[in-house]
Amino acid sequence: MSVNKHSVTLDVSKCKGCTTCIKRCPTEAIRVRDGHAVIQEEKCIDCGECIRHCPYQAKKAIFDKLEDFADYKYKIAIPAPALYGQFEDLDDVDYILTALIECGFDAVFEVSRAAELITEYTRQYMKREDLVKPVISTACPAIVRLIALRFPCLLENLLPIMPPIEYAAILAREKALENDPTLTDEDICVLFISPCPAKVSYVRNPIGIKKSAVTGALAISDLYFKLRAKKKEITNPMPLSKTGIIGLNWAGSGGEATSLLSDKYLAADGIENCINVLDQIENGTIRDLDFVELNACNGGCVGGTLNVENPFIAKARLRSLRKYLPISRNHIASNEDSYEHIMFDDFDEMLEKAYSSSGTTDRFAAIERMAAIEAIYKDLPHLDCGSCGAPNCYALAEDIINGEASETDCIIKLREILGKGK
Ligand code: SF4
Ligand code: SF4
C-alpha cells in the first residue's frame, strides 16, 4: 500500500508547465516552478479538479491494488454505490457484488447499507435544539477539507457523524468476526471501491476519526474491466445486496439531503457551486436552512474522476436499478436513541488543527503576516496573469512572505526593475 497521504499527484515527465491547473485549483494549492507544476501538499484537498483540466494528463490519482493485500486472511470489499452506475444492462446489483467475490474478495458489504443507517441517525441528530444551522454534511471529504482551509468559521456547522464509508467498514469487520470466530481483527482487510481521489486520501488520512477501519482504497476504474468480464459469466448471482432506494441515492447529489425528511435543505455539486454556497452561508445571505449537502464532483459521487462512465448516464442507470427496491432495507432499532457510537472521535482536535492552520489561534502573528502580504500585494500589477507560476498576484505575495518566491518572478516587476537599472 502506498504511504502517500494524498491521492492526487503529478507526473513531472508529462507536465508542460502550461499553468492551466493553477487557475482551476479551488485552494490555490498549485504553483508552476522550474517549468512544471508543484502541488503544495498542505493545501491540496484531493478534489481532482486538476486531473479534469490538465490538457496533458500530467495529473493523476494514485490508489491501492488488490494484490497489495494478498497477505490478509480475509478480504472484504465495501463498494461505493456509484459503482453500480458504471455497467450497462445491469438489472440487479447482485451481479456486481458476486463479481467482486469472483475477483478474490471473501465478502462484500455495501457502503449504501451504512448510508441508510447514517440517514436514520442523522434524522435523530437533527432533532437537537443546540445545533449550529445549517448543518453541513461531512460525507464528501474534499468539502470537509475545503471548509477547514477556506471557511474555518463554518467548521462548527459540520455534521459530526462518521461518513458511510467508515461505518460500513466497522459493520463489515463486526460481521466477519461474528461469522468466523477464528478470525482476528488483524486478519481482516477492508477495501473501499472508490469513485474519487478524495475518498482514497480519506482512507490514508481520515477526518474526525483517529484511525480508519478501512485498510485501503481501490479505484472503480481499475476494477471495472475485471468486474465487467466476471459479470458476463455469472448466470446465478448470490443474493448479497441489502440496499434500498435511500442507500443507492447517496451516489448522486441530493440523495443524502432528501432522505432526511425536511424541506429546508440545499444540495449543490461541483466545486465552484459548492464554494458559492459556502460563501453565501458565511456571509449570512442564505437563511432558514436546516441541512446542506455539498459534493465536490459534478452530479455527486457518480462524477468522481475514478469512475469510467459519464455521471448523467450513471445516474440514469441507478434510477432504473432502484425501481423495484424498497425505500430502505437498513434500520436502527426502534428503541435506539443514541448516536454516540457513530460520532467523530477527534472532532475537537480537528477543529483545533484547522483553526491553528488558518492562523486564528495566534491572532497578532496572523495580523502581522496579513499586513506584510498586503504591503507586497499593493505593489504587484493585479493582473492575475499566472505567468509567475502562482494563480494570482495575492498568492504570489503570500509565496514571497513564505520565502517560496521573489518579486522578480513577476515579469512586470522584473521589467520595471531592469528598466530602472538602465
Ligand atoms: S495543467 Fe498543470 S499539470 Fe497539466 S501540463 Fe499544465 S501545468 Fe502541468
Ligand atoms: S486535487 Fe484539487 S486541491 Fe489538490 S491540487 Fe488538484 S485542484 Fe488543487
CSV table of C-alpha atoms and ligand atoms in Angstrom, one decimal:
chain,number,residue,atom,x,y,z
A,1,MET,CA,0.0,0.0,0.0
A,2,SER,CA,1.3,3.4,-0.9
A,3,VAL,CA,2.3,5.6,2.0
A,4,ASN,CA,1.4,8.8,0.2
A,5,LYS,CA,-1.2,10.7,2.1
A,6,HIS,CA,-2.6,12.3,-1.0
A,7,SER,CA,-4.1,10.5,-3.9
A,8,VAL,CA,-3.7,13.3,-6.5
A,9,THR,CA,-0.1,13.5,-7.8
A,10,LEU,CA,1.9,15.0,-10.7
A,11,ASP,CA,3.7,13.0,-13.4
A,12,VAL,CA,6.5,15.5,-13.9
A,13,SER,CA,7.6,13.9,-17.2
A,14,LYS,CA,4.2,14.8,-18.8
A,15,CYS,CA,3.8,18.3,-17.3
A,16,LYS,CA,4.4,21.2,-19.8
A,17,GLY,CA,4.1,23.9,-17.2
A,18,CYS,CA,1.2,25.4,-19.1
A,19,THR,CA,-0.4,26.9,-15.9
A,20,THR,CA,-4.0,25.6,-16.7
A,21,CYS,CA,-4.3,23.8,-13.4
A,22,ILE,CA,-3.2,26.7,-11.2
A,23,LYS,CA,-6.3,28.6,-12.2
A,24,ARG,CA,-8.6,25.7,-11.5
A,25,CYS,CA,-7.4,24.6,-8.1
A,26,PRO,CA,-10.0,25.8,-5.5
A,27,THR,CA,-7.5,26.0,-2.7
A,28,GLU,CA,-4.6,27.6,-4.7
A,29,ALA,CA,-2.5,24.6,-4.0
A,30,ILE,CA,-0.6,24.5,-7.2
A,31,ARG,CA,2.4,26.6,-8.4
A,32,VAL,CA,4.4,26.3,-11.6
A,33,ARG,CA,8.1,26.3,-10.6
A,34,ASP,CA,11.1,25.4,-12.8
A,35,GLY,CA,8.8,24.7,-15.7
A,36,HIS,CA,6.5,22.3,-14.1
A,37,ALA,CA,3.6,22.2,-11.6
A,38,VAL,CA,4.2,21.6,-7.9
A,39,ILE,CA,1.3,20.7,-5.5
A,40,GLN,CA,1.5,22.2,-2.1
A,41,GLU,CA,0.5,19.2,0.0
A,42,GLU,CA,-0.8,21.1,3.0
A,43,LYS,CA,-3.4,22.9,0.8
A,44,CYS,CA,-4.5,20.0,-1.5
A,45,ILE,CA,-8.0,18.6,-0.8
A,46,ASP,CA,-7.8,15.9,-3.5
A,47,CYS,CA,-10.8,17.3,-5.3
A,48,GLY,CA,-9.5,16.1,-8.6
A,49,GLU,CA,-10.1,19.4,-10.4
A,50,CYS,CA,-6.6,19.5,-11.8
A,51,ILE,CA,-7.0,15.9,-13.1
A,52,ARG,CA,-10.1,17.0,-15.0
A,53,HIS,CA,-8.5,20.1,-16.6
A,54,CYS,CA,-4.8,19.2,-17.3
A,55,PRO,CA,-4.6,19.1,-21.1
A,56,TYR,CA,-1.6,16.7,-20.9
A,57,GLN,CA,-2.9,14.2,-18.4
A,58,ALA,CA,0.0,15.1,-16.1
A,59,LYS,CA,-2.1,14.9,-13.0
A,60,LYS,CA,-3.3,11.5,-11.9
A,61,ALA,CA,-4.8,9.8,-8.9
A,62,ILE,CA,-2.9,7.0,-7.1
A,63,PHE,CA,-4.7,4.3,-5.3
A,64,ASP,CA,-4.1,0.8,-3.9
A,65,LYS,CA,-4.2,-2.5,-5.8
A,66,LEU,CA,-5.9,-5.7,-4.6
A,67,GLU,CA,-2.6,-7.6,-4.9
A,68,ASP,CA,-1.1,-5.3,-2.2
A,69,PHE,CA,-3.3,-7.1,0.3
A,70,ALA,CA,-2.6,-10.7,-0.6
A,71,ASP,CA,-1.2,-11.4,2.9
A,72,TYR,CA,-4.5,-10.8,4.7
A,73,LYS,CA,-6.5,-13.9,5.6
A,74,TYR,CA,-9.9,-12.3,4.9
A,75,LYS,CA,-10.7,-9.5,2.4
A,76,ILE,CA,-13.9,-7.5,2.4
A,77,ALA,CA,-14.9,-5.2,-0.4
A,78,ILE,CA,-17.0,-2.2,0.5
A,79,PRO,CA,-18.2,-0.8,-2.8
A,80,ALA,CA,-19.4,2.8,-3.2
A,81,PRO,CA,-23.0,2.9,-4.6
A,82,ALA,CA,-21.6,4.8,-7.7
A,83,LEU,CA,-20.0,1.5,-8.8
A,84,TYR,CA,-23.4,0.1,-9.8
A,85,GLY,CA,-24.0,3.0,-12.3
A,86,GLN,CA,-20.9,2.0,-14.3
A,87,PHE,CA,-22.4,-1.1,-16.0
A,88,GLU,CA,-24.8,-1.2,-18.9
A,89,ASP,CA,-27.7,-3.7,-18.9
A,90,LEU,CA,-27.4,-4.2,-15.1
A,91,ASP,CA,-30.8,-5.0,-13.6
A,92,ASP,CA,-29.6,-6.5,-10.3
A,93,VAL,CA,-26.8,-5.2,-8.1
A,94,ASP,CA,-26.1,-8.8,-7.0
A,95,TYR,CA,-24.3,-9.4,-10.3
A,96,ILE,CA,-21.6,-6.8,-9.4
A,97,LEU,CA,-21.4,-8.0,-5.8
A,98,THR,CA,-21.0,-11.6,-6.9
A,99,ALA,CA,-18.4,-10.5,-9.5
A,100,LEU,CA,-16.4,-8.9,-6.6
A,101,ILE,CA,-16.4,-12.2,-4.8
A,102,GLU,CA,-15.2,-13.9,-8.0
A,103,CYS,CA,-12.4,-11.3,-8.2
A,104,GLY,CA,-10.9,-12.6,-4.9
A,105,PHE,CA,-12.8,-11.0,-2.1
A,106,ASP,CA,-14.2,-13.2,0.7
A,107,ALA,CA,-17.1,-10.9,1.5
A,108,VAL,CA,-18.8,-7.7,0.4
A,109,PHE,CA,-20.6,-5.1,2.5
A,110,GLU,CA,-22.3,-2.3,0.6
A,111,VAL,CA,-21.5,1.3,1.7
A,112,SER,CA,-25.1,2.1,0.8
A,113,ARG,CA,-26.3,-0.1,3.7
A,114,ALA,CA,-24.3,2.0,6.1
A,115,ALA,CA,-25.7,5.1,4.3
A,116,GLU,CA,-29.2,4.1,5.2
A,117,LEU,CA,-28.3,3.7,8.9
A,118,ILE,CA,-26.4,7.1,8.9
A,119,THR,CA,-29.6,8.6,7.4
A,120,GLU,CA,-31.6,7.4,10.4
A,121,TYR,CA,-29.0,8.6,12.9
A,122,THR,CA,-28.8,12.0,11.2
A,123,ARG,CA,-32.6,12.4,11.4
A,124,GLN,CA,-32.3,11.9,15.2
A,125,TYR,CA,-29.3,14.3,15.4
A,126,MET,CA,-31.2,17.0,13.5
A,127,LYS,CA,-33.8,17.0,16.3
A,128,ARG,CA,-31.3,18.5,18.7
A,129,GLU,CA,-32.1,22.1,19.7
A,130,ASP,CA,-28.5,23.2,20.1
A,131,LEU,CA,-27.4,22.8,16.5
A,132,VAL,CA,-25.5,25.5,14.6
A,133,LYS,CA,-27.5,25.6,11.4
A,134,PRO,CA,-27.4,24.9,8.6
A,135,VAL,CA,-25.8,21.6,9.4
A,136,ILE,CA,-23.3,20.7,6.6
A,137,SER,CA,-22.8,17.1,5.5
A,138,THR,CA,-19.4,15.5,6.1
A,139,ALA,CA,-19.8,12.7,3.5
A,140,CYS,CA,-17.6,14.4,0.9
A,141,PRO,CA,-14.1,14.6,2.3
A,142,ALA,CA,-13.0,17.2,-0.3
A,143,ILE,CA,-15.7,19.5,1.0
A,144,VAL,CA,-14.7,19.0,4.7
A,145,ARG,CA,-11.1,19.8,3.9
A,146,LEU,CA,-12.2,22.8,1.8
A,147,ILE,CA,-14.2,24.2,4.7
A,148,ALA,CA,-11.2,23.7,7.1
A,149,LEU,CA,-8.9,25.6,4.7
A,150,ARG,CA,-11.1,28.3,3.3
A,151,PHE,CA,-14.2,28.6,5.6
A,152,PRO,CA,-12.9,27.7,9.1
A,153,CYS,CA,-15.8,29.7,10.7
A,154,LEU,CA,-18.2,27.1,9.2
A,155,LEU,CA,-16.4,24.1,10.9
A,156,GLU,CA,-19.0,24.2,13.7
A,157,ASN,CA,-21.7,23.6,11.2
A,158,LEU,CA,-20.3,20.3,10.2
A,159,LEU,CA,-22.3,17.1,10.9
A,160,PRO,CA,-20.1,15.3,13.5
A,161,ILE,CA,-21.3,11.9,12.3
A,162,MET,CA,-18.9,9.5,10.6
A,163,PRO,CA,-19.4,9.1,6.8
A,164,PRO,CA,-21.0,5.8,5.5
A,165,ILE,CA,-17.6,4.5,4.2
A,166,GLU,CA,-16.3,4.4,7.8
A,167,TYR,CA,-19.4,2.9,9.3
A,168,ALA,CA,-19.6,0.3,6.6
A,169,ALA,CA,-16.0,-0.8,7.4
A,170,ILE,CA,-16.8,-1.1,11.1
A,171,LEU,CA,-20.0,-3.1,10.4
A,172,ALA,CA,-18.2,-5.3,7.9
A,173,ARG,CA,-15.5,-6.1,10.4
A,174,GLU,CA,-18.0,-6.9,13.1
A,175,LYS,CA,-20.0,-9.2,10.8
A,176,ALA,CA,-16.9,-11.1,9.7
A,177,LEU,CA,-15.7,-11.6,13.3
A,178,GLU,CA,-19.2,-12.8,14.3
A,179,ASN,CA,-19.4,-15.2,11.3
A,180,ASP,CA,-16.0,-16.7,11.9
A,181,PRO,CA,-14.7,-16.7,15.5
A,182,THR,CA,-11.3,-18.0,14.4
A,183,LEU,CA,-10.6,-14.6,12.7
A,184,THR,CA,-8.9,-11.7,14.5
A,185,ASP,CA,-9.3,-8.1,13.5
A,186,GLU,CA,-5.7,-8.1,12.2
A,187,ASP,CA,-6.6,-10.9,9.8
A,188,ILE,CA,-9.2,-8.7,8.1
A,189,CYS,CA,-8.7,-6.1,5.4
A,190,VAL,CA,-11.5,-3.9,4.3
A,191,LEU,CA,-11.1,-2.3,0.9
A,192,PHE,CA,-13.2,0.6,-0.3
A,193,ILE,CA,-14.0,0.6,-4.0
A,194,SER,CA,-13.7,4.3,-4.6
A,195,PRO,CA,-15.2,6.7,-7.2
A,196,CYS,CA,-12.8,9.6,-6.4
A,197,PRO,CA,-9.3,10.5,-5.1
A,198,ALA,CA,-10.7,12.5,-2.1
A,199,LYS,CA,-12.0,9.2,-0.6
A,200,VAL,CA,-8.8,7.4,-1.4
A,201,SER,CA,-7.0,10.1,0.6
A,202,TYR,CA,-9.6,9.9,3.3
A,203,VAL,CA,-8.6,6.3,4.0
A,204,ARG,CA,-4.9,7.4,4.3
A,205,ASN,CA,-5.6,10.5,6.3
A,206,PRO,CA,-9.1,10.2,7.9
A,207,ILE,CA,-11.1,13.2,9.1
A,208,GLY,CA,-12.6,13.2,12.6
A,209,ILE,CA,-11.5,9.7,13.2
A,210,LYS,CA,-8.2,8.7,14.8
A,211,LYS,CA,-7.8,5.5,12.7
A,212,SER,CA,-10.0,4.4,9.9
A,213,ALA,CA,-11.4,0.9,9.9
A,214,VAL,CA,-10.8,0.9,6.1
A,215,THR,CA,-7.5,-0.7,5.2
A,216,GLY,CA,-7.1,0.6,1.7
A,217,ALA,CA,-8.9,2.1,-1.3
A,218,LEU,CA,-9.1,0.7,-4.9
A,219,ALA,CA,-10.3,2.7,-7.9
A,220,ILE,CA,-13.6,1.8,-9.6
A,221,SER,CA,-11.8,2.4,-12.9
A,222,ASP,CA,-9.1,-0.1,-12.0
A,223,LEU,CA,-11.5,-2.9,-11.2
A,224,TYR,CA,-14.0,-2.1,-13.9
A,225,PHE,CA,-12.9,-4.4,-16.8
A,226,LYS,CA,-12.3,-7.3,-14.5
A,227,LEU,CA,-15.8,-6.9,-13.0
A,228,ARG,CA,-17.4,-6.5,-16.4
A,229,ALA,CA,-15.8,-9.7,-17.6
A,230,LYS,CA,-16.9,-11.6,-14.5
A,231,LYS,CA,-20.4,-10.2,-14.7
A,232,LYS,CA,-20.8,-11.7,-18.2
A,233,GLU,CA,-20.0,-15.2,-16.9
A,234,ILE,CA,-22.4,-15.1,-13.9
A,235,THR,CA,-25.8,-16.7,-14.5
A,236,ASN,CA,-26.9,-17.2,-11.0
A,237,PRO,CA,-25.8,-14.3,-8.8
A,238,MET,CA,-25.6,-14.7,-5.0
A,239,PRO,CA,-28.3,-12.8,-3.1
A,240,LEU,CA,-25.8,-10.4,-1.5
A,241,SER,CA,-27.4,-6.9,-1.8
A,242,LYS,CA,-29.3,-5.5,1.2
A,243,THR,CA,-29.8,-1.9,0.0
A,244,GLY,CA,-32.9,0.1,-0.7
A,245,ILE,CA,-33.6,3.3,-2.6
A,246,ILE,CA,-32.2,5.6,0.0
A,247,GLY,CA,-28.8,3.9,0.0
A,248,LEU,CA,-28.5,3.9,-3.8
A,249,ASN,CA,-29.5,7.6,-3.9
A,250,TRP,CA,-26.4,8.6,-2.0
A,251,ALA,CA,-24.4,8.0,-5.2
A,252,GLY,CA,-25.9,11.2,-6.7
A,253,SER,CA,-26.1,14.8,-5.5
A,254,GLY,CA,-29.2,15.4,-3.2
A,255,GLY,CA,-29.5,11.7,-2.2
A,256,GLU,CA,-28.4,12.3,1.4
A,257,ALA,CA,-30.3,15.5,2.0
A,258,THR,CA,-33.7,14.4,0.5
A,259,SER,CA,-33.7,11.3,2.8
A,260,LEU,CA,-33.7,13.5,5.9
A,261,LEU,CA,-37.4,14.3,5.5
A,262,SER,CA,-37.0,18.1,5.8
A,263,ASP,CA,-37.9,20.7,3.2
A,264,LYS,CA,-35.3,23.1,4.5
A,265,TYR,CA,-32.3,21.7,2.7
A,266,LEU,CA,-30.0,22.6,-0.1
A,267,ALA,CA,-27.9,20.3,-2.2
A,268,ALA,CA,-25.2,21.5,-4.5
A,269,ASP,CA,-22.5,19.8,-6.6
A,270,GLY,CA,-19.4,20.8,-8.5
A,271,ILE,CA,-16.6,22.6,-6.6
A,272,GLU,CA,-17.4,26.1,-7.9
A,273,ASN,CA,-21.1,25.8,-6.9
A,274,CYS,CA,-20.1,24.5,-3.5
A,275,ILE,CA,-17.7,27.4,-3.0
A,276,ASN,CA,-20.5,29.9,-3.9
A,277,VAL,CA,-22.9,28.2,-1.4
A,278,LEU,CA,-20.3,28.3,1.4
A,279,ASP,CA,-19.6,31.9,0.6
A,280,GLN,CA,-23.2,32.7,1.0
A,281,ILE,CA,-23.6,30.7,4.2
A,282,GLU,CA,-20.6,32.5,5.6
A,283,ASN,CA,-22.0,35.9,4.6
A,284,GLY,CA,-25.4,35.1,6.0
A,285,THR,CA,-27.2,35.5,2.7
A,286,ILE,CA,-28.7,32.0,2.8
A,287,ARG,CA,-31.0,31.7,5.7
A,288,ASP,CA,-33.7,29.3,7.0
A,289,LEU,CA,-31.9,26.1,6.0
A,290,ASP,CA,-31.6,23.1,8.3
A,291,PHE,CA,-29.2,21.0,6.2
A,292,VAL,CA,-26.7,21.5,3.3
A,293,GLU,CA,-25.3,18.7,1.2
A,294,LEU,CA,-22.3,19.6,-0.9
A,295,ASN,CA,-20.4,17.3,-3.3
A,296,ALA,CA,-17.2,18.4,-4.9
A,297,CYS,CA,-17.8,16.4,-8.0
A,298,ASN,CA,-20.4,17.3,-10.6
A,299,GLY,CA,-23.5,15.2,-10.1
A,300,GLY,CA,-22.2,13.9,-6.7
A,301,CYS,CA,-20.0,10.7,-6.3
A,302,VAL,CA,-21.1,9.5,-9.8
A,303,GLY,CA,-19.0,12.4,-11.1
A,304,GLY,CA,-15.7,11.3,-9.4
A,305,THR,CA,-12.6,11.0,-11.6
A,306,LEU,CA,-12.1,7.3,-10.7
A,307,ASN,CA,-15.4,6.3,-12.4
A,308,VAL,CA,-15.5,5.2,-16.0
A,309,GLU,CA,-19.0,6.3,-17.0
A,310,ASN,CA,-20.4,9.7,-17.7
A,311,PRO,CA,-22.2,10.9,-14.5
A,312,PHE,CA,-25.5,11.5,-16.2
A,313,ILE,CA,-25.6,8.0,-17.7
A,314,ALA,CA,-24.5,6.5,-14.3
A,315,LYS,CA,-27.3,8.4,-12.6
A,316,ALA,CA,-29.9,7.3,-15.1
A,317,ARG,CA,-28.8,3.6,-14.6
A,318,LEU,CA,-29.1,4.0,-10.9
A,319,ARG,CA,-32.6,5.3,-11.3
A,320,SER,CA,-33.7,2.2,-13.2
A,321,LEU,CA,-31.9,-0.1,-10.7
A,322,ARG,CA,-33.8,1.3,-7.8
A,323,LYS,CA,-37.2,0.9,-9.5
A,324,TYR,CA,-38.2,-2.3,-7.7
A,325,LEU,CA,-36.4,-1.7,-4.4
A,326,PRO,CA,-38.0,-0.8,-1.1
A,327,ILE,CA,-37.3,2.7,0.3
A,328,SER,CA,-34.8,1.4,2.8
A,329,ARG,CA,-33.6,-2.0,4.0
A,330,ASN,CA,-31.4,-1.0,6.9
A,331,HIS,CA,-32.9,0.4,10.1
A,332,ILE,CA,-31.7,1.2,13.6
A,333,ALA,CA,-33.6,-0.5,16.4
A,334,SER,CA,-36.8,1.3,17.3
A,335,ASN,CA,-35.6,1.8,20.9
A,336,GLU,CA,-32.2,3.1,19.8
A,337,ASP,CA,-32.0,6.8,20.5
A,338,SER,CA,-28.2,7.2,20.9
A,339,TYR,CA,-25.9,8.0,18.0
A,340,GLU,CA,-22.8,8.5,20.2
A,341,HIS,CA,-21.1,5.4,18.8
A,342,ILE,CA,-21.0,6.9,15.2
A,343,MET,CA,-19.9,10.4,16.2
A,344,PHE,CA,-16.4,11.5,15.2
A,345,ASP,CA,-13.9,10.7,17.9
A,346,ASP,CA,-11.5,13.5,17.4
A,347,PHE,CA,-13.7,16.3,16.0
A,348,ASP,CA,-12.5,18.8,18.6
A,349,GLU,CA,-8.9,18.1,17.7
A,350,MET,CA,-9.7,18.5,14.1
A,351,LEU,CA,-11.3,21.9,14.7
A,352,GLU,CA,-8.3,23.0,16.7
A,353,LYS,CA,-5.9,21.9,13.9
A,354,ALA,CA,-7.9,23.8,11.3
A,355,TYR,CA,-8.1,26.9,13.4
A,356,SER,CA,-4.4,26.9,14.0
A,357,SER,CA,-3.6,26.4,10.3
A,358,SER,CA,-5.8,29.3,9.4
A,359,GLY,CA,-3.8,31.4,11.8
A,360,THR,CA,-6.6,32.3,14.2
A,361,THR,CA,-5.0,30.9,17.4
A,362,ASP,CA,-2.2,33.4,17.2
A,363,ARG,CA,-4.1,36.5,16.2
A,364,PHE,CA,-1.3,39.0,16.4
A,365,ALA,CA,1.1,36.9,14.3
A,366,ALA,CA,-1.8,36.4,11.8
A,367,ILE,CA,-2.4,40.2,11.6
A,368,GLU,CA,1.2,41.0,11.2
A,369,ARG,CA,1.6,38.4,8.4
A,370,MET,CA,-1.5,39.7,6.7
A,371,ALA,CA,-0.1,43.3,6.7
A,372,ALA,CA,3.2,42.1,5.2
A,373,ILE,CA,1.3,40.2,2.4
A,374,GLU,CA,-0.9,43.2,1.7
A,375,ALA,CA,2.2,45.5,1.5
A,376,ILE,CA,3.8,43.3,-1.2
A,377,TYR,CA,0.4,42.8,-2.9
A,378,LYS,CA,-0.1,46.5,-3.2
A,379,ASP,CA,3.0,46.8,-5.4
A,380,LEU,CA,2.1,43.9,-7.7
A,381,PRO,CA,0.3,44.7,-11.0
A,382,HIS,CA,-3.0,43.0,-10.0
A,383,LEU,CA,-3.3,41.3,-13.4
A,384,ASP,CA,-3.6,37.8,-12.0
A,385,CYS,CA,-2.0,36.6,-15.3
A,386,GLY,CA,-0.4,33.5,-13.7
A,387,SER,CA,2.9,33.9,-15.6
A,388,CYS,CA,4.8,33.9,-12.3
A,389,GLY,CA,3.6,30.4,-11.6
A,390,ALA,CA,1.1,31.5,-8.9
A,391,PRO,CA,-2.6,31.5,-9.5
A,392,ASN,CA,-3.0,35.3,-8.8
A,393,CYS,CA,-1.0,38.3,-7.5
A,394,TYR,CA,-2.2,37.8,-3.9
A,395,ALA,CA,-0.9,34.2,-3.9
A,396,LEU,CA,2.4,35.4,-5.2
A,397,ALA,CA,2.6,37.9,-2.4
A,398,GLU,CA,1.9,35.1,0.1
A,399,ASP,CA,4.6,32.9,-1.5
A,400,ILE,CA,7.1,35.8,-1.2
A,401,ILE,CA,6.3,36.1,2.5
A,402,ASN,CA,6.7,32.3,2.9
A,403,GLY,CA,10.2,32.6,1.2
A,404,GLU,CA,9.0,30.5,-1.7
A,405,ALA,CA,9.1,33.1,-4.5
A,406,SER,CA,10.6,36.5,-5.1
A,407,GLU,CA,9.3,39.8,-6.6
A,408,THR,CA,11.2,39.2,-9.8
A,409,ASP,CA,9.1,36.1,-10.5
A,410,CYS,CA,6.5,38.7,-11.7
A,411,ILE,CA,7.6,39.6,-15.3
A,412,ILE,CA,6.1,43.1,-15.0
A,413,LYS,CA,8.1,43.8,-11.8
A,414,LEU,CA,11.2,42.3,-13.4
A,415,ARG,CA,10.8,44.6,-16.4
A,416,GLU,CA,10.4,47.5,-14.1
A,417,ILE,CA,13.5,46.6,-12.1
A,418,LEU,CA,15.5,46.0,-15.3
A,419,GLY,CA,14.3,49.3,-16.7
A,420,LYS,CA,15.3,51.2,-13.7
A,421,GLY,CA,18.8,49.7,-13.9
A,422,LYS,CA,19.4,51.1,-17.4
B,1,SF4,S1,-2.3,21.8,-16.4
B,1,SF4,FE1,-0.8,21.8,-14.7
B,1,SF4,S2,-0.1,19.7,-14.6
B,1,SF4,FE2,-1.1,19.9,-16.6
B,1,SF4,S3,0.6,20.4,-18.0
B,1,SF4,FE3,-0.3,22.3,-17.4
B,1,SF4,S4,0.9,23.0,-15.6
B,1,SF4,FE4,1.4,20.8,-15.9
B,2,SF4,S1,-6.6,17.9,-6.3
B,2,SF4,FE1,-7.8,19.8,-6.1
B,2,SF4,S2,-6.9,20.8,-4.4
B,2,SF4,FE2,-5.4,19.2,-5.0
B,2,SF4,S3,-4.0,20.3,-6.4
B,2,SF4,FE3,-5.6,19.4,-7.7
B,2,SF4,S4,-7.2,21.0,-7.9
B,2,SF4,FE4,-5.9,21.6,-6.2
